[in-house]
mmCIF file of C-alpha atoms in Angstrom:
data_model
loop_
_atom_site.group_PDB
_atom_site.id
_atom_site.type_symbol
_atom_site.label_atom_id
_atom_site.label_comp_id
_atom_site.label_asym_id
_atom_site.label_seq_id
_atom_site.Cartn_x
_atom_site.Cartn_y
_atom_site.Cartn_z
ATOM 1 C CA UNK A 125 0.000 0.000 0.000
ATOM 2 C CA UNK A 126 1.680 3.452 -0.972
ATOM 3 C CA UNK A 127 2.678 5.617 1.901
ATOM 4 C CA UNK A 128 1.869 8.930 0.216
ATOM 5 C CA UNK A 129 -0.133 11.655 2.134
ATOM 6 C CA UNK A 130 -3.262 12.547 -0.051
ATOM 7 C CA UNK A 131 -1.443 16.240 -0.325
ATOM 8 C CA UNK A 132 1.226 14.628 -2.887
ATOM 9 C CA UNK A 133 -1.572 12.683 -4.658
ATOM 10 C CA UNK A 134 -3.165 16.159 -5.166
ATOM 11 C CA UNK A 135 -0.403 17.923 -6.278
ATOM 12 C CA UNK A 136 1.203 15.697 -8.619
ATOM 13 C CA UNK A 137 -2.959 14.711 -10.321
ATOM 14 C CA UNK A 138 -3.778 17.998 -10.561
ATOM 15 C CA UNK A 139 -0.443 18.534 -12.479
ATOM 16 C CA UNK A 140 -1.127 15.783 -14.798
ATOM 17 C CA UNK A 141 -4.712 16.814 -14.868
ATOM 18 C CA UNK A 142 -6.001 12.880 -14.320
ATOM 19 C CA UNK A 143 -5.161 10.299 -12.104
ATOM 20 C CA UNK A 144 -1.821 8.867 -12.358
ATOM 21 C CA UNK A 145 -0.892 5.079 -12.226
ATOM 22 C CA UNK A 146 1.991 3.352 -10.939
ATOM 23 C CA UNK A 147 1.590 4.964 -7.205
ATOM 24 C CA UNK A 148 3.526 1.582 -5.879
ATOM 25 C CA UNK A 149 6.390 2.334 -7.821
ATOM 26 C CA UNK A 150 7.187 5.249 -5.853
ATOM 27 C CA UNK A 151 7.006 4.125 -2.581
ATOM 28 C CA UNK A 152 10.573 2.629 -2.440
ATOM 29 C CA UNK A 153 11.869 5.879 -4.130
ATOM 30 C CA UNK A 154 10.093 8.284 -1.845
ATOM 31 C CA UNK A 155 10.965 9.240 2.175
ATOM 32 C CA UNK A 156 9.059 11.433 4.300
ATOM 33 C CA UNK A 157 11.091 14.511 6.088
ATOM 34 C CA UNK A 158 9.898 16.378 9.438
ATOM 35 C CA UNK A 159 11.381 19.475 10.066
ATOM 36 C CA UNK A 160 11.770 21.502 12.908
ATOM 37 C CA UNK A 161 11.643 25.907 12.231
ATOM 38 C CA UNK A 162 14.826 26.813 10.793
ATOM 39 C CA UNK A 163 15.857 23.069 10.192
ATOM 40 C CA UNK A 164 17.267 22.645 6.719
ATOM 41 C CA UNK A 165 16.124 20.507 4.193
ATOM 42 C CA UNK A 166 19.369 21.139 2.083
ATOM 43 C CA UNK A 167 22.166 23.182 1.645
ATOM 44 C CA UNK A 168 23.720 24.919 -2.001
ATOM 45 C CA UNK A 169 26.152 22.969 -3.426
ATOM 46 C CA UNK A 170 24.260 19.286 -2.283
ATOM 47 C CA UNK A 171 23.886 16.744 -4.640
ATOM 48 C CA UNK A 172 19.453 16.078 -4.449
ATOM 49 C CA UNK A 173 18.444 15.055 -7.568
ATOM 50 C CA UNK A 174 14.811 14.895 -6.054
ATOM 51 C CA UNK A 175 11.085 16.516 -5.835
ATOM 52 C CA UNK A 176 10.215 17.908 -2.747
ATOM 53 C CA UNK A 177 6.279 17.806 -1.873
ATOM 54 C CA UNK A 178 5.736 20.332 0.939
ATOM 55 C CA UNK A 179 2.715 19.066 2.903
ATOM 56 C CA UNK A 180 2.827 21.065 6.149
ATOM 57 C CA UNK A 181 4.280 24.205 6.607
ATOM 58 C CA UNK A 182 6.817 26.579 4.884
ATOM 59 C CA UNK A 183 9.836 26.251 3.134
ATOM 60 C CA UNK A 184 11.729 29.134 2.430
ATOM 61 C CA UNK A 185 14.620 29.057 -0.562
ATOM 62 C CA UNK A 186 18.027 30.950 0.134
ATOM 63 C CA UNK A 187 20.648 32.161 -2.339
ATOM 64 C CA UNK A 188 24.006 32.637 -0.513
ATOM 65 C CA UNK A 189 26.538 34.883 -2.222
ATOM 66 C CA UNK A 190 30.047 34.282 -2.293
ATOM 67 C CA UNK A 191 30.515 37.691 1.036
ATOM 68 C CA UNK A 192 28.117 35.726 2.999
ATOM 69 C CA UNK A 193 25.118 37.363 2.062
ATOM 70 C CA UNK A 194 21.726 35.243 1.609
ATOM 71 C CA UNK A 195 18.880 36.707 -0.554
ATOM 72 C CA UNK A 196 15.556 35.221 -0.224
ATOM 73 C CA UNK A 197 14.622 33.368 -3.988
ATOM 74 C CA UNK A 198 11.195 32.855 -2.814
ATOM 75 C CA UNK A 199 8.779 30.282 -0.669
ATOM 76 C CA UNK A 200 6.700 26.958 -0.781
ATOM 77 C CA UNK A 201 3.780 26.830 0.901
ATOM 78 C CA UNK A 202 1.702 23.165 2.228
ATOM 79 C CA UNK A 203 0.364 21.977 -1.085
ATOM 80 C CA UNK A 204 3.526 22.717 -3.762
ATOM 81 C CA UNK A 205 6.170 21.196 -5.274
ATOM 82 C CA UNK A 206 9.560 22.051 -6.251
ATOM 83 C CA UNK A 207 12.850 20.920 -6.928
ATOM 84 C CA UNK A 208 16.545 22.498 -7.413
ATOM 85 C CA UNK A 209 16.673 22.036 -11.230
ATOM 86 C CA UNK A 210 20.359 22.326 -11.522
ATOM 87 C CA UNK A 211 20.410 19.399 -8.946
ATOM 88 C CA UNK A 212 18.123 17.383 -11.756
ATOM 89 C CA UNK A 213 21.065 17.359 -13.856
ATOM 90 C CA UNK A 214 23.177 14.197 -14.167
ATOM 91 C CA UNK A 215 26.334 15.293 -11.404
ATOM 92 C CA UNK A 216 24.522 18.858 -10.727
ATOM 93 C CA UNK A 217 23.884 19.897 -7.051
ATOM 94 C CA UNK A 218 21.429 22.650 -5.761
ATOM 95 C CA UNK A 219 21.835 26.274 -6.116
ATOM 96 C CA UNK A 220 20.631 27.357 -2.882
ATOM 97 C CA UNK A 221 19.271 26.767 0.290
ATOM 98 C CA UNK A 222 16.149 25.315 1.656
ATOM 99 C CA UNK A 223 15.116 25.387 4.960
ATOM 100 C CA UNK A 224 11.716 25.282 7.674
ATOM 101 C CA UNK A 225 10.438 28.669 7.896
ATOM 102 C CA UNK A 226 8.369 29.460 10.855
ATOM 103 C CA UNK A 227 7.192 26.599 12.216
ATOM 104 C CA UNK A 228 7.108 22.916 11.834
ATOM 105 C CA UNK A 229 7.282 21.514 7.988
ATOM 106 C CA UNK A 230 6.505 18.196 6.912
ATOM 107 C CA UNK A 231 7.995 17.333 3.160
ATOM 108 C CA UNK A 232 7.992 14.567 0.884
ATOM 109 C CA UNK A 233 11.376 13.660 -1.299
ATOM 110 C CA UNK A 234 10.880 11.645 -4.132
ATOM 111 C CA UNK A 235 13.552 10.075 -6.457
ATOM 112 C CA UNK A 236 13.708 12.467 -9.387
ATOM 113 C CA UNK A 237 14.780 9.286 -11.472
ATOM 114 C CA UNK A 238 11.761 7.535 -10.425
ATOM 115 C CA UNK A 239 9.467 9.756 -11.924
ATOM 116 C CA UNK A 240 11.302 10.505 -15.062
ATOM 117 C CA UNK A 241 11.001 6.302 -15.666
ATOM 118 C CA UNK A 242 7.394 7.011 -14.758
ATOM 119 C CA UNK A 243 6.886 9.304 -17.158
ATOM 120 C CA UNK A 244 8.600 6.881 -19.735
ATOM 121 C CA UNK A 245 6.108 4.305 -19.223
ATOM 122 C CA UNK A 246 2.468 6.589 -18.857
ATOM 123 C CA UNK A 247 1.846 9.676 -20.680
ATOM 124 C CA UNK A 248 0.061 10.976 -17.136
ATOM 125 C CA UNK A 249 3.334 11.122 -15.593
ATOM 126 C CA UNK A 250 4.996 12.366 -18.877
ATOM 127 C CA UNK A 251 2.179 15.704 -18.302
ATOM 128 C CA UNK A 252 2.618 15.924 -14.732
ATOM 129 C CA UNK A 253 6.598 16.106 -15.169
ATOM 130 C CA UNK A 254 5.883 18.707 -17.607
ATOM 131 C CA UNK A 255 3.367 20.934 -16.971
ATOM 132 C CA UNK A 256 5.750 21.203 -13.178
ATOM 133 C CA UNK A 257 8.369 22.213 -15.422
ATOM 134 C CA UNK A 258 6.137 24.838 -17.265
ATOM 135 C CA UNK A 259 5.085 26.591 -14.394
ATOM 136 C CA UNK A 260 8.543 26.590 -12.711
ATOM 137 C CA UNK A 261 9.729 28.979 -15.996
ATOM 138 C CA UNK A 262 6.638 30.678 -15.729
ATOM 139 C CA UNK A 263 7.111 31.578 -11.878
ATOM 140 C CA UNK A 264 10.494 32.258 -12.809
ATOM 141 C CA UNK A 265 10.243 34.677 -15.669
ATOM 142 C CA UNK A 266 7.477 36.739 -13.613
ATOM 143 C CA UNK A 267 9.871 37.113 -10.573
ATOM 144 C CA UNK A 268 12.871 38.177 -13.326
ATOM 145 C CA UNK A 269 10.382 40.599 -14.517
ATOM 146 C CA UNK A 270 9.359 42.216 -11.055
ATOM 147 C CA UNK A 271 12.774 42.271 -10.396
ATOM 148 C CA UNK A 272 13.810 44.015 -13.443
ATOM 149 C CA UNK A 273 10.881 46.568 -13.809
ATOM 150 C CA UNK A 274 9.159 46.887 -10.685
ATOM 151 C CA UNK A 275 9.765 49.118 -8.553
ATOM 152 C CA UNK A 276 10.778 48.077 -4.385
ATOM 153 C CA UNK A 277 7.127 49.501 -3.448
ATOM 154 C CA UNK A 278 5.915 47.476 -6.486
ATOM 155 C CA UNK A 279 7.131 44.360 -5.676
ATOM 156 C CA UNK A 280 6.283 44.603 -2.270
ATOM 157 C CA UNK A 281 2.708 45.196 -2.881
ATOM 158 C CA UNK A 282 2.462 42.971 -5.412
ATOM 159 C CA UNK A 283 3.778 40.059 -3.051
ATOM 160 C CA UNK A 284 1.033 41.302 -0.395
ATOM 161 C CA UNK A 285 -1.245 40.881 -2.621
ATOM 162 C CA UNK A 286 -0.390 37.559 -4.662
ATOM 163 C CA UNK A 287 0.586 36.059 -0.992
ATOM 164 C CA UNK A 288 -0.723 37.398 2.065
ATOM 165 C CA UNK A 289 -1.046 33.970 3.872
ATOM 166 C CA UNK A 290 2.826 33.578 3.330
ATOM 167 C CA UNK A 291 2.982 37.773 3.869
ATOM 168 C CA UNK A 292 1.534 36.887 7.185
ATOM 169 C CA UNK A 293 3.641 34.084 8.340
ATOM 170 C CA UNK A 294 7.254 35.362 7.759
ATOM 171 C CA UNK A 295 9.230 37.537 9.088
ATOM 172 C CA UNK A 296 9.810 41.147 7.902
ATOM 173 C CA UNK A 297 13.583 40.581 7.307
ATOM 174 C CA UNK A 298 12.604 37.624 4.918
ATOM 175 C CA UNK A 299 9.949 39.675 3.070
ATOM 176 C CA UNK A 300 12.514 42.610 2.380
ATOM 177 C CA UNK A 301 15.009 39.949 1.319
ATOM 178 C CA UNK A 302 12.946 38.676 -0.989
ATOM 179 C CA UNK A 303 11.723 42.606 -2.581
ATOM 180 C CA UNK A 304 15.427 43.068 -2.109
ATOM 181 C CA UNK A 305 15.678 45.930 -0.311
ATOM 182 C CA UNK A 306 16.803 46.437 3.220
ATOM 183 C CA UNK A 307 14.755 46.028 6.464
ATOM 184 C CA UNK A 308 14.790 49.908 6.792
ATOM 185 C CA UNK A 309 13.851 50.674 3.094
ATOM 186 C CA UNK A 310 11.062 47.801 3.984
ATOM 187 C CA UNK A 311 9.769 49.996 7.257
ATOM 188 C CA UNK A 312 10.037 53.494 4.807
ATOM 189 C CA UNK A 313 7.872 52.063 1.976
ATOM 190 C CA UNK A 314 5.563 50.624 4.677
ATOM 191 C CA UNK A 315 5.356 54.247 6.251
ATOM 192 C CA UNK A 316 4.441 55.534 2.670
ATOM 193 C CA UNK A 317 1.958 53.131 2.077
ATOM 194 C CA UNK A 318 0.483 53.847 5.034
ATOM 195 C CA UNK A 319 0.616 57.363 4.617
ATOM 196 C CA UNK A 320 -0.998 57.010 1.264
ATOM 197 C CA UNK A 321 -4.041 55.228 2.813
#
């Protein structure tokens, strides 16, 4: 009997848009993480050529620059997917940091090469693998384009408003790392909004 919580049936059917077959077949290949806040799930520069299910909690995603900086990428909420693509890649390892943010996190790691047989063998697989990968660039072009055009007010009201939940559960640090600006430029475009009603 597969071990899978019905969150990482959900995700991965409503990527493929139909129920997949084959759940047995991941079993072996998938393990079940509980994190406590600020445990990691991985560091940059592992090799984790796997999909990570988040089914409680929040995982937040970490670049670390070469001074010691880290830069918030972005966050997974209880219900999403997501995976280090570079670590996909035969030898590759991740490109940043993942870690609990908040409070406890449950996630589910599944073999990366398990799937990709999957999808070899059913075309359901084949469309969840894909349409995961199509919204990953699509995700990713929109945050290249805030970043690139928006303004810092901008793109911190457009992250209130496209996530308050996660808006409500982080810290204010962590939201003005991800806008990248400061914490004080944060609290000054706050106090504007605020003026501004």
């Amino acid at each position: 009997m597969p071990t899978f919580s019905h969150s990482t049936h959900t995700v991965l059917e409503q990527l493929a848009q139909a129920p997949l077959p084959e759940w047995e077949a991941l079993d072996r290949a998938t393990t079940v993480r509980q994190l406590r806040p600020g445990e990691v799930l991985f560091h940059a520069g592992e090799a984790q050529p796997r999909v990570f299910v988040v089914n409680q909690g929040l995982i937040k995603m970490v670049y670390e620059t070469a001074a010691g900086e880290a830069w918030v990428k972005g966050f997974v909420p209880a219900g999403m997917c997501f995976a280090s693509l570079t670590a996909l890649q035969p030898g590759g390892v991740t490109s940043y940091t993942a870690l609990a943010e908040g409070g406890p996190c449950t996630v589910e790691q599944i073999d990366h090469a398990e799937l990709e047989a999957l999808a070899a063998r059913h075309m359901g697989w084949q469309r969840a693998l894909s349409n995961a990968y199509r919204l990953y660039g699509q995700r990713k072009e929109q945050r290249e384009m805030e970043l690139l055009t928006l303004s810092p007010e901008e793109r911190y009201r457009r992250f209130l408003q496209q996530h308050p939940q996660i808006a409500a559960q982080v810290r204010q640090r962590d939201i003005a790392s991800y806008v990248r600006v400061t914490p004080v430029a944060l609290s000054r475009i706050k106090a504007r909004i605020l003026r501004g009603g």
